[in-house]
Short mmCIF file of C-alpha atoms and ligand atoms in Angstrom, two decimals:
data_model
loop_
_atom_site.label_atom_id
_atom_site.label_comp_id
_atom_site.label_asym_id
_atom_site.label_seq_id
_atom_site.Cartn_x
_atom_site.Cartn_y
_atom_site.Cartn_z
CA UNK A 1 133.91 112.28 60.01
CA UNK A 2 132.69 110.41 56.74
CA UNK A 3 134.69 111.35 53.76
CA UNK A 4 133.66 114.26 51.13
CA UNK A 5 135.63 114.65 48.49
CA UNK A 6 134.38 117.35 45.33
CA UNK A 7 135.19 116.52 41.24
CA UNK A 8 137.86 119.20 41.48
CA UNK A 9 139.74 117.29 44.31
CA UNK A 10 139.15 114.05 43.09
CA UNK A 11 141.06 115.40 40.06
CA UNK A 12 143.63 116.63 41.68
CA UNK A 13 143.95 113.22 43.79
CA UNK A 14 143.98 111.30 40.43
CA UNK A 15 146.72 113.30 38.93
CA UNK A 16 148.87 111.82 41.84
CA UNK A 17 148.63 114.87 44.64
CA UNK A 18 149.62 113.04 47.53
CA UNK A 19 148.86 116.02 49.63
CA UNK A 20 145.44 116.64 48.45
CA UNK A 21 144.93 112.75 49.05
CA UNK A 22 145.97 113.05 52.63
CA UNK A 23 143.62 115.95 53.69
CA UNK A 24 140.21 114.43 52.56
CA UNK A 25 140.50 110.47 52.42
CA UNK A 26 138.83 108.93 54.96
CA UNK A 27 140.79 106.92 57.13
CA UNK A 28 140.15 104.49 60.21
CA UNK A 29 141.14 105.37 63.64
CA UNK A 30 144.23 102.57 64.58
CA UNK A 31 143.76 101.46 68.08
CA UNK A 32 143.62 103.81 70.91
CA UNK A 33 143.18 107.52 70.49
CA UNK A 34 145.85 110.10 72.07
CA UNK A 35 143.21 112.43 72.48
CA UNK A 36 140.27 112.21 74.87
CA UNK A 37 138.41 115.16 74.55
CA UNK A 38 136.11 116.14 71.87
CA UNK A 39 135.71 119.73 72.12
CA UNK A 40 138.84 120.88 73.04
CA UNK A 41 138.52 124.33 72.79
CA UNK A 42 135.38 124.43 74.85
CA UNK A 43 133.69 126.12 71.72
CA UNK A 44 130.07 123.82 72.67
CA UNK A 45 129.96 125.33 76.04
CA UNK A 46 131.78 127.87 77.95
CA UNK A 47 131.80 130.51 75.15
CA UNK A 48 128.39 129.79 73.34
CA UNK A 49 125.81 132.45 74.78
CA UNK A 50 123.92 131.66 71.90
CA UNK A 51 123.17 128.83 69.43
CA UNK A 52 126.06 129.30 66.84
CA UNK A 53 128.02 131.94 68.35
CA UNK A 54 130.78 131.46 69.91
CA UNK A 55 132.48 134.62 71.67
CA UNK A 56 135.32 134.19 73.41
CA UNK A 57 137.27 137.07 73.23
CA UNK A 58 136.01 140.83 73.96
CA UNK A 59 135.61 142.95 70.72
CA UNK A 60 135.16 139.60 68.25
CA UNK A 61 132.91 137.09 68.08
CA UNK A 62 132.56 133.97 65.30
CA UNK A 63 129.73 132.87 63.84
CA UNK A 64 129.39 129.22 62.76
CA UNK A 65 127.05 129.75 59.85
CA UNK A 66 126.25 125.98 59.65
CA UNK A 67 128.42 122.83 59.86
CA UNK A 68 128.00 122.26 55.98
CA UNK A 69 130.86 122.12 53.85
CA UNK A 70 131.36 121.44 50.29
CA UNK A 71 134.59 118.36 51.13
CA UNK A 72 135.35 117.04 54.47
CA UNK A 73 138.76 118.03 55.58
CA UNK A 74 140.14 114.96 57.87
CA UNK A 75 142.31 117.15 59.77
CA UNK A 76 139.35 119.80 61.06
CA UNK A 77 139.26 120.78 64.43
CA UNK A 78 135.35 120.42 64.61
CA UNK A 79 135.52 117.05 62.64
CA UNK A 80 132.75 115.44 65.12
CA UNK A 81 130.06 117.83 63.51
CA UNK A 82 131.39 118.74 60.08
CA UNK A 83 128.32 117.70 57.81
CA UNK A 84 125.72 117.49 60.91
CA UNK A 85 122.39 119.50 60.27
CA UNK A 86 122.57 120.18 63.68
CA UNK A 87 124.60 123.37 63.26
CA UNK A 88 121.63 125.10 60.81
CA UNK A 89 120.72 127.79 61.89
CA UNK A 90 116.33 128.59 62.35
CA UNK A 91 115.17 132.20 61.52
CA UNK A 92 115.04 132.31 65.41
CA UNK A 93 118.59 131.82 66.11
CA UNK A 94 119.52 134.46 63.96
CA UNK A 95 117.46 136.61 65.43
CA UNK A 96 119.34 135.91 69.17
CA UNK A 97 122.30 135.72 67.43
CA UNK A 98 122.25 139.63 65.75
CA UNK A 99 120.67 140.72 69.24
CA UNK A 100 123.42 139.08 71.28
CA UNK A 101 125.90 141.45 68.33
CA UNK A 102 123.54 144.40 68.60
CA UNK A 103 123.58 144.25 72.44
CA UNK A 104 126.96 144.27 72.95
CA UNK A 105 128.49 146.88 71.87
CA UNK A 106 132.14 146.26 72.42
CA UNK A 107 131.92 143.47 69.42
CA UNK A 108 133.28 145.01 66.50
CA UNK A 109 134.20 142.08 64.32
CA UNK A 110 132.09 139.24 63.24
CA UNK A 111 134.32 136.39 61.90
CA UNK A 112 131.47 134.13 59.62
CA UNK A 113 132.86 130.44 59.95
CA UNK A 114 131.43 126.89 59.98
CA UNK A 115 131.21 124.58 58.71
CA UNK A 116 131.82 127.03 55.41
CA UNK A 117 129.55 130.38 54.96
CA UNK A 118 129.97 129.99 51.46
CA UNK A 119 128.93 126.70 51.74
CA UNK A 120 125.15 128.39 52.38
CA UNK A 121 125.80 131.25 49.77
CA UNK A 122 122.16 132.51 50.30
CA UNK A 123 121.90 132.33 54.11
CA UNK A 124 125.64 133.88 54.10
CA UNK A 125 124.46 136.84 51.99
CA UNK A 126 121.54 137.25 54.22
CA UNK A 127 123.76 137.51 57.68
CA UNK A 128 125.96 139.93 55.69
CA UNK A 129 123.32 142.20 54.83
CA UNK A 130 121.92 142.15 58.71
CA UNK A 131 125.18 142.93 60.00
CA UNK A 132 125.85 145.87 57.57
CA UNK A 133 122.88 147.34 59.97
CA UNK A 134 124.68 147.27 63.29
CA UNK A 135 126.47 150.13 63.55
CA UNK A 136 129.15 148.77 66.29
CA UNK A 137 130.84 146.16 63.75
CA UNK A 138 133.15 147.67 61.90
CA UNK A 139 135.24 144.09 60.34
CA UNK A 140 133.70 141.28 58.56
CA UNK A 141 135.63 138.12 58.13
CA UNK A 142 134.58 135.07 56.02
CA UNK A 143 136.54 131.87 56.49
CA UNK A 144 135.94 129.46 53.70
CA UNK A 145 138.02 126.75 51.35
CA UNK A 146 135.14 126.29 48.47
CA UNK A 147 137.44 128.53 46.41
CA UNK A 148 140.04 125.94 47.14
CA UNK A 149 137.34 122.48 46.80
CA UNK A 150 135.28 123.89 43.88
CA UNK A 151 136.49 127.02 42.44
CA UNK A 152 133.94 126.79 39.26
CA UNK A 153 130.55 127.13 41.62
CA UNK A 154 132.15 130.63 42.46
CA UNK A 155 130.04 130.90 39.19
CA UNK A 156 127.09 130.01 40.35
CA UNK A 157 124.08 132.08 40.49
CA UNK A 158 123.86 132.41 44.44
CA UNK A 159 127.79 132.79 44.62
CA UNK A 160 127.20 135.31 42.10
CA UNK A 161 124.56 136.94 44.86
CA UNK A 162 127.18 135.99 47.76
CA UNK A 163 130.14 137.85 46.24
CA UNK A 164 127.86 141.44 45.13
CA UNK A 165 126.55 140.95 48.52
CA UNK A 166 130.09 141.29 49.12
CA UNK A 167 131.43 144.07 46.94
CA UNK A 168 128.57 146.01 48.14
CA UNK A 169 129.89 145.31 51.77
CA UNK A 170 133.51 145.90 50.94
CA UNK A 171 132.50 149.33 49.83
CA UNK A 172 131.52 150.73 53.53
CA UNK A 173 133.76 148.56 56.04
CA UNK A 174 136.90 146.24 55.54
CA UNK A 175 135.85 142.82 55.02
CA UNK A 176 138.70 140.21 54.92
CA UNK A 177 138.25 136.84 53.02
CA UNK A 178 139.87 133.88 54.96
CA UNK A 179 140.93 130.93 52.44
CA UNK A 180 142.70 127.50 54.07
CA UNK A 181 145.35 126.23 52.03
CA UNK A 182 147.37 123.84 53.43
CA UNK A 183 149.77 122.84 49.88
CA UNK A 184 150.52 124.34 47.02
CA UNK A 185 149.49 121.50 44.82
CA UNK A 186 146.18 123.18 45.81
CA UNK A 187 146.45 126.45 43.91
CA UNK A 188 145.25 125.18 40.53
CA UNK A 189 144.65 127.71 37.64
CA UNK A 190 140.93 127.02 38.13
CA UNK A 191 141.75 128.21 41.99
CA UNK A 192 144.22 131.04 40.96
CA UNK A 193 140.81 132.12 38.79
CA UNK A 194 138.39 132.00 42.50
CA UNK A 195 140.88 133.90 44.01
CA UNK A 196 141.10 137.07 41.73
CA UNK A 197 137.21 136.41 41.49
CA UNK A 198 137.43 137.09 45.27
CA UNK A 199 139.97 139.73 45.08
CA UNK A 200 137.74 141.54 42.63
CA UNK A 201 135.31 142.31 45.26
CA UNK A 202 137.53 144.63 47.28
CA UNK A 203 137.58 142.40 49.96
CA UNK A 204 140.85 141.85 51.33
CA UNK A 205 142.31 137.94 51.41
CA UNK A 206 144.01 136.00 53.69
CA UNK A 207 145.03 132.73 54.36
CA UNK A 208 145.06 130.45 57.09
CA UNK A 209 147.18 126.87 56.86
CA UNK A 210 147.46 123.85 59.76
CA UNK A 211 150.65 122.28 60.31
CA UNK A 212 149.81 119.07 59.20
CA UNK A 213 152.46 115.49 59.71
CA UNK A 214 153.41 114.11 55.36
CA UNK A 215 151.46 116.96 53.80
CA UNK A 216 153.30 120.20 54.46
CA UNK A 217 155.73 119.89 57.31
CA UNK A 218 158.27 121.04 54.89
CA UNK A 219 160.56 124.35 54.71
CA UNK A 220 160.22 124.00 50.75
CA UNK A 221 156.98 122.80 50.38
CA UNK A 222 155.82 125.76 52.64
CA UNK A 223 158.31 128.55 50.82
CA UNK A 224 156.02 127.35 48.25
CA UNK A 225 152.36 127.72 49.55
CA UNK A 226 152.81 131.38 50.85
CA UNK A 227 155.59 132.88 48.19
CA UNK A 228 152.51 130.92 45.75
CA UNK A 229 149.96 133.30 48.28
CA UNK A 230 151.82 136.30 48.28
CA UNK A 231 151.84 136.08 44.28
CA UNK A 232 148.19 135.75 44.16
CA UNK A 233 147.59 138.97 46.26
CA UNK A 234 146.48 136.81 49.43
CA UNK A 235 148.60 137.72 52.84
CA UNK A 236 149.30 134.56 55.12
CA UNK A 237 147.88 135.53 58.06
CA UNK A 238 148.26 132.39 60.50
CA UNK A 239 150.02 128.85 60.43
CA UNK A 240 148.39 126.94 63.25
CA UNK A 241 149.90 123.59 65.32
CA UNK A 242 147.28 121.14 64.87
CA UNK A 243 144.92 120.46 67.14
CA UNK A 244 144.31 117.98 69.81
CA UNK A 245 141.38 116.84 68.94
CA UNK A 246 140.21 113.20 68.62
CA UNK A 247 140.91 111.30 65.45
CA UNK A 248 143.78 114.17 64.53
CA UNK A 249 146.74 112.22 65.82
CA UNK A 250 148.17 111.40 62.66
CA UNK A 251 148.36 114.73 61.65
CA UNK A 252 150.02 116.36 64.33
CA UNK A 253 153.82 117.16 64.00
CA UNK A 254 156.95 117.93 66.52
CA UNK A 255 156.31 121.35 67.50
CA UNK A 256 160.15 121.77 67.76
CA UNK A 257 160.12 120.85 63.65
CA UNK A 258 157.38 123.03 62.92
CA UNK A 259 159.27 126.19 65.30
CA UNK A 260 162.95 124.81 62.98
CA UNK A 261 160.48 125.89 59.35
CA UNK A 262 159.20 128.69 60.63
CA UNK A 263 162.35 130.24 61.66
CA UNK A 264 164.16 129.12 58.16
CA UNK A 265 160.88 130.60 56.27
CA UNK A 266 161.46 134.03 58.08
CA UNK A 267 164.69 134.18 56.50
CA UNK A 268 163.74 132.89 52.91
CA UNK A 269 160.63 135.05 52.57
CA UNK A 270 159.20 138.46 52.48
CA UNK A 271 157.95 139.18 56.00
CA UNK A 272 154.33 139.86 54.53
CA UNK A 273 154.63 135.99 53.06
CA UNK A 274 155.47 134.57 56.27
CA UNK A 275 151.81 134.07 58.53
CA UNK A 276 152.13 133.98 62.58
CA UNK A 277 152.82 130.55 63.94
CA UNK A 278 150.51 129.86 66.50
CA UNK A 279 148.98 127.29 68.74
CA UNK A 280 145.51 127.32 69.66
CA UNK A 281 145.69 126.71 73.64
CA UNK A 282 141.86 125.46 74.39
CA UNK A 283 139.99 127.90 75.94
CA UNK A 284 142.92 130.29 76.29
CA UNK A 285 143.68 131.61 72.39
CA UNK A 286 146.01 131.72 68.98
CA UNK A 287 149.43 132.22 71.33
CA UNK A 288 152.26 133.00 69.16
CA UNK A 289 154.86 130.05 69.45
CA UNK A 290 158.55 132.28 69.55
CA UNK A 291 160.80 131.08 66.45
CA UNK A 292 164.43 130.31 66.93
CA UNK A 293 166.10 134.08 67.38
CA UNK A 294 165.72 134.35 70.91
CA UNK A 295 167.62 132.17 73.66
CA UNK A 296 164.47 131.88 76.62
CA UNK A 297 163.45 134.69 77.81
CA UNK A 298 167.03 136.38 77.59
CA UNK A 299 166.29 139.81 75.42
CA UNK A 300 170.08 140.97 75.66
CA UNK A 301 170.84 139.40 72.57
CA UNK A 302 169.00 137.17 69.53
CA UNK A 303 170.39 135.21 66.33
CA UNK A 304 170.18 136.55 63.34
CA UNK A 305 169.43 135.07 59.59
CA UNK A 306 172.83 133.67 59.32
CA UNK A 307 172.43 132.29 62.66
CA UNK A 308 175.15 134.80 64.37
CA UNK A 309 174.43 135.82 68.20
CA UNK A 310 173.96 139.53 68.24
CA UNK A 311 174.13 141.73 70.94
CA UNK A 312 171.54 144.48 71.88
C1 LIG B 1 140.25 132.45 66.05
C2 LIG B 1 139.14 133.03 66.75
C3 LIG B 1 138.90 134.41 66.69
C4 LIG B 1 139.78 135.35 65.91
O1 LIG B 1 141.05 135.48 66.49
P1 LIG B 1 142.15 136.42 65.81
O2 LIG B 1 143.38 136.16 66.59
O3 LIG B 1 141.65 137.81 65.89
O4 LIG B 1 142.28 135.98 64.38
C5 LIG B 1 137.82 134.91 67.38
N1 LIG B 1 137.02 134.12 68.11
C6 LIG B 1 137.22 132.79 68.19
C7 LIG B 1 136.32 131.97 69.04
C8 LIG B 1 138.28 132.19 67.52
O5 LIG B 1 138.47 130.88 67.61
S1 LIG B 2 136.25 123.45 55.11
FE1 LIG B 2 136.92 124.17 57.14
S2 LIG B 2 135.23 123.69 58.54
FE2 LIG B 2 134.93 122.47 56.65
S3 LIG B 2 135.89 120.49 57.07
FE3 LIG B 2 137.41 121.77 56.06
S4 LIG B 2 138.58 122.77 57.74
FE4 LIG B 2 136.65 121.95 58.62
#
């Protein structure tokens, strides 16, 4: 992946934010690769029935708008097509794409991801408005960091369009607004100001953050990110292990660390502050990864936050 980087980051990297630095400079692969595989989670193949869906679990299906977004994140699972054209989508493939939705009934979420749909504000608004006319979707998620990369073009006049498109959408159905934030060096006032802009609509917000190695594998830095979250009206919703994909290895941290902050953050925070720590097992699903209050599989007794065995 060639490196992206907006004005607002660039700021942010030359006030000295390390972290911010980490996540979007380019950097060259050193000698051979721990990871083989490309598309690990199979997303190209076994779960595409059509050109940028991919369904892979019964009732919800995502939606890769395009591979467009407006920085490159180093660390992103599809990092081999982030920027490609290749993932636009023609008037035709939307077509198959709402009549693959429409046909099958038992799909009552679309989850609009990328690339980043707000990265196409217009086409974005457009799928939103076809998918307020099938009657079997009930949930409409939107992944996206532009609030994060450049929170001023939330100002724009097709954001503008994207987020009444939402408000109007919000009304009728729940639709939940996934932002990635990986740092809290991230949440800027011009970000804090996206977010309410966002939470304005009625849409509900999330977050979703990757473990990743020198940026956040930190009990304090992450008490920080999702108290920061919580504060700003956004739930954490998952924290995911990093994933094997080529040209990742750097980022990817002991998964017996990452299990030690997650337990300590259970204690420290308000249980709506603390996201589900998961590991994306290709082709399988998000499986929860157990924190530290349970010996095995033994359910007669657990630890609790000061670390004392309790009985059942
Ligand atoms: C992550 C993902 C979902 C959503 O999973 P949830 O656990 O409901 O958040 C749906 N489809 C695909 C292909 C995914 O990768
Ligand atoms: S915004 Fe999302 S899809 Fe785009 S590069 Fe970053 S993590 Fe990947």
């Amino acid at each position: 992946m060639d490196q992206r980087i907006t004005r607002h980051l660039a700021q942010m990297i030359n006030r000295g934010s390390d972290a911010v630095e980490r996540q979007y400079r380019w950097q060259p692969l050193i000698g051979s690769t721990l990871f083989p595989e490309d598309d690990s989670l199979g997303e190209e193949t076994r779960f595409s029935p059509v050109k940028g869906l991919v369904h892979k679990f019964g009732n919800r299906v995502l939606w890769k708008v395009s591979y467009r977004c407006v920085a490159h994140c180093q660390f992103c699972t599809r990092s081999r097509q982030i920027g490609s054209p290749q993932g636009d989508l023609s008037a035709d493939d939307i077509r198959r794409a709402l009549d693959y939705i429409t046909a099958t009934p038992q799909i009552d979420e679309v989850i609009l991801s990328g690339g980043d749909p707000f990265a196409t504000p217009r086409v974005t608004a457009n799928l939103l408005h076809s998918l307020f006319d099938i009657r079997s979707v009930k949930v409409i998620r939107l992944g996206t960091r532009v609030p994060l990369q450049a929170p001023q073009s939330l100002s724009s006049p097709p954001m503008r369009t994207l987020l009444s498109t939402i408000r109007h959408a919000a009304c009728h159905r729940p639709i939940f607004i996934l932002v990635n934030a990986q740092h809290p060096d991230e949440l800027t006032p011009q970000v804090h100001c996206a977010l309410h802009k966002l939470r304005q609509t009625g849409a509900s917000m999330l977050s979703q953050t990757v473990f990743l190695r020198g940026v956040n594998d930190d009990v304090d830095v992450l008490a920080d990110l999702f108290r920061s979250l919580y504060y700003l009206g956004v739930i954490p919703y998952y924290i995911y292990r990093c994933d094997y994909v080529r040209g990742l290895e750097r980022f990817v941290c002991p998964i017996e660390r990452e299990q030690r902050i997650m337990t300590e953050l259970r204690r420290r925070l308000s249980g709506i502050a603390v996201p589900t720590y998961v590991v994306d097992v290709p082709g399988r699903g998000k499986i929860p990864v157990p924190l530290a209050f349970w010996d095995g599989t033994d359910l007669s007794h657990c630890r609790d936050f000061d670390d004392q065995v309790v009985a059942l």
